[in-house]
Short mmCIF file of N, CA and C in Angstrom, two decimals:
data_model
loop_
_atom_site.label_atom_id
_atom_site.label_comp_id
_atom_site.label_asym_id
_atom_site.label_seq_id
_atom_site.Cartn_x
_atom_site.Cartn_y
_atom_site.Cartn_z
N MET I 1 6.32 -25.30 6.57
CA MET I 1 6.55 -25.64 7.61
C MET I 1 5.46 -24.91 8.57
N PRO I 2 4.65 -25.56 9.28
CA PRO I 2 3.70 -24.76 10.23
C PRO I 2 4.21 -24.08 11.24
N GLU I 3 3.89 -22.74 11.50
CA GLU I 3 4.19 -22.00 12.57
C GLU I 3 4.46 -22.37 14.03
N SER I 4 3.87 -23.54 14.21
CA SER I 4 3.97 -24.10 15.41
C SER I 4 5.16 -25.20 15.66
N ASP I 5 5.60 -25.28 14.68
CA ASP I 5 7.06 -26.14 14.41
C ASP I 5 8.18 -25.18 15.02
N PHE I 6 8.06 -24.06 14.85
CA PHE I 6 9.05 -22.89 15.31
C PHE I 6 9.11 -22.81 16.82
N TYR I 7 10.27 -22.58 17.12
CA TYR I 7 10.35 -22.00 18.59
C TYR I 7 11.05 -20.71 18.97
N PHE I 8 10.26 -20.06 19.56
CA PHE I 8 10.85 -18.56 19.56
C PHE I 8 10.89 -18.51 21.08
N ILE I 9 11.87 -18.15 21.77
CA ILE I 9 12.20 -18.01 23.20
C ILE I 9 11.23 -16.75 23.16
N PRO I 10 11.10 -16.69 24.86
CA PRO I 10 10.18 -15.79 25.20
C PRO I 10 10.53 -14.12 24.82
N GLU I 11 11.75 -14.01 24.94
CA GLU I 11 11.97 -12.45 24.72
C GLU I 11 11.88 -12.17 23.19
N ILE I 12 11.84 -13.31 22.23
CA ILE I 12 11.99 -12.56 20.99
C ILE I 12 10.45 -12.56 20.69
N GLN I 13 9.56 -13.34 21.55
CA GLN I 13 7.84 -13.32 21.47
C GLN I 13 7.56 -11.71 22.04
N PHE I 14 7.88 -11.52 23.22
CA PHE I 14 7.54 -10.41 23.69
C PHE I 14 8.04 -9.29 23.17
N GLU I 15 9.47 -9.39 22.46
CA GLU I 15 9.84 -8.18 21.70
C GLU I 15 8.82 -7.82 20.40
N THR I 16 8.50 -8.98 19.78
CA THR I 16 7.81 -8.91 18.71
C THR I 16 6.41 -8.05 19.01
N GLU I 17 5.79 -8.48 20.19
CA GLU I 17 4.30 -7.70 20.64
C GLU I 17 5.00 -6.47 20.80
N ILE I 18 5.91 -5.80 21.41
CA ILE I 18 6.61 -4.65 21.67
C ILE I 18 6.37 -4.09 20.32
N VAL I 19 7.08 -4.66 19.46
CA VAL I 19 7.15 -3.94 17.95
C VAL I 19 5.75 -3.63 17.53
N LYS I 20 4.99 -4.58 17.46
CA LYS I 20 3.29 -4.67 16.99
C LYS I 20 2.60 -3.60 17.97
N TYR I 21 3.12 -3.62 19.10
CA TYR I 21 2.33 -2.45 19.84
C TYR I 21 2.64 -1.15 19.62
N ALA I 22 3.76 -0.91 19.58
CA ALA I 22 4.17 0.46 19.20
C ALA I 22 3.98 1.00 17.84
N SER I 23 3.91 0.11 16.83
CA SER I 23 3.49 0.17 15.46
C SER I 23 2.02 1.08 15.12
N GLN I 24 1.33 0.46 16.37
CA GLN I 24 -0.29 1.06 16.62
C GLN I 24 -0.41 2.29 17.56
N VAL I 25 0.70 2.32 18.65
CA VAL I 25 0.09 3.55 19.21
C VAL I 25 1.15 4.69 19.31
N CYS I 26 2.58 4.12 18.84
CA CYS I 26 3.39 5.11 19.24
C CYS I 26 4.48 5.46 17.83
N PRO I 27 4.22 6.14 16.89
CA PRO I 27 5.34 5.96 15.67
C PRO I 27 6.67 6.28 16.33
N LEU I 28 6.98 6.80 17.32
CA LEU I 28 8.25 7.16 17.90
C LEU I 28 8.91 6.05 18.36
N ALA I 29 8.54 5.23 18.96
CA ALA I 29 8.85 4.07 19.52
C ALA I 29 9.05 3.03 18.63
N PHE I 30 7.99 3.00 17.61
CA PHE I 30 8.18 2.22 16.22
C PHE I 30 9.77 2.23 15.59
N ALA I 31 9.69 3.60 15.80
CA ALA I 31 10.94 3.98 14.50
C ALA I 31 12.04 3.52 15.49
N CYS I 32 12.47 3.71 16.82
CA CYS I 32 13.56 3.15 17.72
C CYS I 32 13.59 1.78 17.79
N LEU I 33 12.79 1.40 17.64
CA LEU I 33 12.61 -0.27 17.75
C LEU I 33 13.04 -0.56 16.01
N VAL I 34 12.82 -0.30 15.21
CA VAL I 34 13.39 -0.62 14.00
C VAL I 34 14.73 -0.33 14.01
N SER I 35 15.19 0.75 14.64
CA SER I 35 16.55 1.24 14.61
C SER I 35 17.02 -0.14 15.48
N ILE I 36 16.90 -0.41 16.33
CA ILE I 36 17.35 -1.39 17.15
C ILE I 36 17.82 -2.42 16.29
N MET I 37 16.84 -3.01 15.45
CA MET I 37 16.93 -4.25 14.60
C MET I 37 17.74 -3.86 13.38
N GLU I 38 17.81 -2.63 13.03
CA GLU I 38 18.45 -2.50 11.96
C GLU I 38 20.01 -2.33 11.82
N GLY I 39 20.48 -1.87 13.44
CA GLY I 39 21.67 -1.38 13.43
C GLY I 39 22.06 0.03 13.06
N THR I 40 23.24 0.67 13.20
CA THR I 40 23.62 2.08 12.88
C THR I 40 24.47 1.99 11.90
N ALA I 41 25.45 0.91 11.53
CA ALA I 41 26.32 0.95 10.77
C ALA I 41 26.90 -0.31 10.02
N TYR I 42 27.48 -0.23 8.87
CA TYR I 42 27.63 -1.33 8.20
C TYR I 42 29.29 -1.56 7.82
N PRO I 43 29.89 -2.36 8.65
CA PRO I 43 31.03 -2.55 8.34
C PRO I 43 31.31 -3.46 6.92
N ASP I 44 32.28 -3.82 6.19
CA ASP I 44 32.42 -4.41 5.00
C ASP I 44 31.80 -5.80 4.71
N ARG I 45 31.87 -6.45 6.05
CA ARG I 45 31.04 -7.76 6.26
C ARG I 45 30.21 -7.60 7.58
N ASP I 46 29.53 -8.68 7.64
CA ASP I 46 28.69 -9.12 8.74
C ASP I 46 30.03 -9.77 9.44
N PRO I 47 30.07 -9.21 10.77
CA PRO I 47 30.85 -9.92 11.84
C PRO I 47 30.59 -11.01 12.38
N ILE I 48 29.19 -11.33 12.59
CA ILE I 48 28.76 -12.89 12.74
C ILE I 48 28.75 -13.80 11.45
N GLY I 49 28.90 -13.43 10.35
CA GLY I 49 29.11 -14.04 9.09
C GLY I 49 30.75 -14.37 9.08
N ALA I 50 31.43 -13.71 9.53
CA ALA I 50 33.11 -13.73 9.35
C ALA I 50 33.20 -14.87 10.35
N LEU I 51 32.69 -14.62 11.81
CA LEU I 51 32.73 -15.72 12.49
C LEU I 51 32.62 -16.96 12.16
N LEU I 52 31.21 -17.20 11.51
CA LEU I 52 30.79 -18.47 11.12
C LEU I 52 31.58 -19.10 10.00
N GLU I 53 32.58 -18.20 9.21
CA GLU I 53 33.15 -18.68 8.03
C GLU I 53 34.46 -19.67 8.78
N GLU I 54 34.78 -19.15 10.06
CA GLU I 54 36.02 -19.81 10.70
C GLU I 54 35.84 -20.89 11.61
N SER I 55 34.05 -21.44 11.57
CA SER I 55 33.44 -22.42 12.71
C SER I 55 33.95 -23.75 11.89
N SER I 56 33.26 -24.89 12.44
CA SER I 56 33.21 -25.96 11.74
C SER I 56 32.29 -26.10 10.71
N LYS I 57 31.13 -24.93 10.55
CA LYS I 57 30.44 -24.90 9.42
C LYS I 57 30.37 -23.82 8.55
N PRO I 58 31.32 -23.58 8.34
CA PRO I 58 31.40 -22.20 6.86
C PRO I 58 30.28 -21.75 6.15
N GLU I 59 29.60 -22.99 5.49
CA GLU I 59 28.91 -22.76 4.70
C GLU I 59 27.61 -21.79 5.43
N SER I 60 27.46 -22.10 6.90
CA SER I 60 26.34 -21.52 7.74
C SER I 60 26.62 -19.75 7.30
N ALA I 61 27.61 -19.35 6.99
CA ALA I 61 27.75 -17.86 7.08
C ALA I 61 27.19 -17.13 5.75
N LYS I 62 26.75 -18.04 4.65
CA LYS I 62 26.15 -17.61 3.38
C LYS I 62 25.23 -16.83 3.38
N GLY I 63 24.09 -17.69 4.16
CA GLY I 63 22.69 -16.76 4.40
C GLY I 63 22.95 -15.64 5.41
N VAL I 64 23.84 -15.56 6.49
CA VAL I 64 23.80 -14.36 7.19
C VAL I 64 24.46 -13.23 6.55
N GLU I 65 25.40 -13.43 5.53
CA GLU I 65 26.07 -12.62 4.68
C GLU I 65 25.41 -12.28 3.71
N ALA I 66 24.66 -12.89 3.20
CA ALA I 66 23.75 -12.48 2.25
C ALA I 66 22.70 -11.34 2.73
N HIS I 67 22.28 -11.63 3.91
CA HIS I 67 21.17 -10.76 4.52
C HIS I 67 21.79 -9.57 5.15
N PHE I 68 23.02 -9.55 5.34
CA PHE I 68 23.69 -8.44 5.90
C PHE I 68 23.75 -7.37 4.61
N GLN I 69 24.41 -8.22 3.30
CA GLN I 69 24.25 -7.29 2.36
C GLN I 69 23.31 -6.76 1.88
N ILE I 70 22.25 -7.39 1.94
CA ILE I 70 20.70 -6.86 1.60
C ILE I 70 20.49 -5.65 2.35
N ASN I 71 20.64 -5.74 3.79
CA ASN I 71 20.24 -4.57 4.64
C ASN I 71 21.39 -3.19 4.00
N LYS I 72 22.55 -3.24 3.92
CA LYS I 72 23.73 -2.49 3.70
C LYS I 72 23.18 -1.96 2.39
N GLN I 73 23.01 -2.89 1.02
CA GLN I 73 22.61 -2.14 -0.10
C GLN I 73 21.46 -1.29 -0.01
N GLY I 74 20.58 -1.66 0.81
CA GLY I 74 19.27 -0.93 0.97
C GLY I 74 19.22 -0.11 1.98
N ASN I 75 20.50 0.39 2.64
CA ASN I 75 20.51 1.12 3.61
C ASN I 75 19.65 1.21 4.60
N HIS I 76 19.42 0.17 5.23
CA HIS I 76 18.41 0.00 6.14
C HIS I 76 18.47 0.65 7.61
N THR I 77 19.81 0.87 7.88
CA THR I 77 19.83 2.01 8.84
C THR I 77 18.89 3.19 8.81
N ALA I 78 18.73 3.63 7.42
CA ALA I 78 18.04 4.75 7.52
C ALA I 78 16.30 4.77 7.12
N ILE I 79 15.94 3.58 7.44
CA ILE I 79 14.78 3.18 7.71
C ILE I 79 14.03 4.45 8.76
N PRO I 80 14.35 4.06 9.94
CA PRO I 80 13.77 4.98 11.14
C PRO I 80 13.95 6.44 10.96
N GLU I 81 14.74 6.84 10.33
CA GLU I 81 14.81 8.58 9.90
C GLU I 81 13.99 8.66 8.99
N ALA I 82 13.35 7.95 7.93
CA ALA I 82 12.14 7.84 6.99
C ALA I 82 10.92 8.12 7.82
N PHE I 83 10.45 7.27 8.97
CA PHE I 83 9.51 7.22 9.62
C PHE I 83 9.59 8.68 10.46
N ILE I 84 10.92 8.93 11.16
CA ILE I 84 10.89 10.55 11.95
C ILE I 84 10.26 11.60 11.16
N LYS I 85 10.97 11.72 9.95
CA LYS I 85 10.83 12.83 8.90
C LYS I 85 9.43 12.99 8.86
N LEU I 86 8.09 12.24 8.86
CA LEU I 86 7.06 12.10 8.49
C LEU I 86 6.04 12.63 9.83
N MET I 87 6.63 12.40 11.05
CA MET I 87 5.96 12.63 12.10
C MET I 87 6.11 14.29 12.34
N PRO I 88 4.78 14.50 12.78
CA PRO I 88 4.61 15.82 13.55
C PRO I 88 5.32 15.73 14.81
N ALA I 89 5.21 17.03 15.37
CA ALA I 89 5.81 17.56 16.46
C ALA I 89 5.69 16.52 17.81
N ILE I 90 6.30 16.06 18.65
CA ILE I 90 5.91 15.07 19.75
C ILE I 90 6.09 15.96 21.00
N ASP I 91 5.35 15.24 21.85
CA ASP I 91 5.27 15.87 23.37
C ASP I 91 6.17 14.97 24.32
N ARG I 92 6.39 15.48 25.30
CA ARG I 92 7.36 14.74 26.46
C ARG I 92 6.85 13.36 26.83
N GLU I 93 5.33 13.28 26.83
CA GLU I 93 5.07 11.73 27.28
C GLU I 93 5.20 10.81 26.11
N THR I 94 5.14 11.28 24.93
CA THR I 94 5.47 10.60 23.65
C THR I 94 6.70 9.83 23.68
N VAL I 95 7.74 10.84 24.14
CA VAL I 95 9.44 10.72 24.35
C VAL I 95 9.44 9.67 25.43
N VAL I 96 8.92 9.74 26.51
CA VAL I 96 8.83 8.93 27.64
C VAL I 96 8.25 7.54 27.28
N SER I 97 7.48 7.37 26.54
CA SER I 97 6.83 6.32 26.19
C SER I 97 7.56 5.49 25.24
N ALA I 98 8.12 6.04 24.27
CA ALA I 98 9.08 5.57 23.21
C ALA I 98 10.33 4.98 23.98
N LEU I 99 10.92 5.78 25.02
CA LEU I 99 11.85 5.53 25.81
C LEU I 99 11.83 4.18 26.51
N ARG I 100 10.76 4.37 26.98
CA ARG I 100 10.40 3.04 27.87
C ARG I 100 10.30 1.54 27.05
N MET I 101 9.70 1.80 25.92
CA MET I 101 9.47 0.68 25.07
C MET I 101 10.86 0.26 24.39
N THR I 102 11.51 1.25 24.33
CA THR I 102 12.97 0.97 23.52
C THR I 102 13.75 0.37 24.53
N GLU I 103 14.04 0.83 25.92
CA GLU I 103 14.62 0.27 27.03
C GLU I 103 14.17 -1.15 27.34
N VAL I 104 13.04 -1.36 27.14
CA VAL I 104 12.45 -2.94 27.83
C VAL I 104 13.06 -3.81 26.24
N ALA I 105 13.21 -3.41 25.09
CA ALA I 105 13.56 -3.86 23.92
C ALA I 105 15.03 -4.58 24.04
N ILE I 106 15.86 -3.20 24.33
CA ILE I 106 17.30 -3.37 24.69
C ILE I 106 17.46 -4.38 25.70
N TRP I 107 16.70 -4.25 26.77
CA TRP I 107 16.98 -5.42 27.89
C TRP I 107 16.51 -6.85 27.25
N LEU I 108 15.81 -6.88 26.65
CA LEU I 108 15.46 -8.34 26.09
C LEU I 108 16.39 -8.62 25.20
N ASP I 109 17.02 -7.94 24.13
CA ASP I 109 17.87 -8.31 23.35
C ASP I 109 19.13 -8.67 24.14
N SER I 110 19.66 -7.75 25.27
CA SER I 110 21.04 -8.12 25.66
C SER I 110 20.81 -9.56 26.83
N ASN I 111 19.51 -10.03 26.72
CA ASN I 111 19.78 -11.22 27.35
C ASN I 111 19.20 -12.32 26.62
N LEU I 112 19.07 -12.28 25.18
CA LEU I 112 19.05 -13.39 24.38
C LEU I 112 20.00 -14.50 24.04
N ALA I 113 21.16 -13.92 24.12
CA ALA I 113 22.33 -15.18 24.13
C ALA I 113 22.05 -15.84 25.30
N THR I 114 22.00 -15.50 26.32
CA THR I 114 22.14 -16.16 27.73
C THR I 114 20.81 -17.31 27.33
N SER I 115 19.39 -17.02 27.29
CA SER I 115 18.24 -17.67 26.72
C SER I 115 18.40 -18.63 25.85
N MET I 116 18.94 -18.45 24.61
CA MET I 116 19.12 -19.45 23.64
C MET I 116 20.36 -20.36 24.40
N TYR I 117 21.30 -20.18 24.77
CA TYR I 117 22.13 -21.13 25.22
C TYR I 117 21.40 -21.74 26.19
N LYS I 118 20.56 -21.41 27.30
CA LYS I 118 20.02 -22.10 28.16
C LYS I 118 18.85 -23.34 27.31
N LYS I 119 18.11 -22.63 26.10
CA LYS I 119 17.31 -23.30 25.60
C LYS I 119 17.87 -24.65 24.92
N PHE I 120 18.89 -24.35 24.21
CA PHE I 120 19.45 -25.38 23.55
C PHE I 120 20.23 -26.27 24.02
N TYR I 121 21.06 -25.95 25.28
CA TYR I 121 21.74 -26.82 26.10
C TYR I 121 21.09 -27.21 27.34
N ASP I 122 19.86 -26.94 27.39
CA ASP I 122 18.95 -27.53 28.28
C ASP I 122 19.38 -27.22 29.75
N ILE I 123 19.72 -25.91 30.04
CA ILE I 123 20.31 -25.58 31.29
C ILE I 123 19.58 -24.54 31.95
N HIS I 124 19.27 -25.04 33.24
CA HIS I 124 18.32 -24.58 34.29
C HIS I 124 18.82 -23.66 35.37
#
């Protein structure tokens, strides 16, 4: 399927650009952004997968749960730690830059559900 057939809401597009930019200019910000994406802890099951199993489309939980288990087994929450262990000492400017990029990404994430709802239910 061509990439143009996919629709990514603006928040996802912008967050992807922030991650790309951070990877090039601020390793600390990149590690923080990866941490946001990978999470911090793993319960026994994916909470979204558990909800999907109770929905009208329980088979939709399979992919979500498989992805969750891959992340859990690979200990993906530790990936940012591996980046930070390799970094030299950082200055205040670097910390502030990383915090700003992280804050924007968190804000974008917090609006994803609303944006997706508006897009798929055509609410303006």
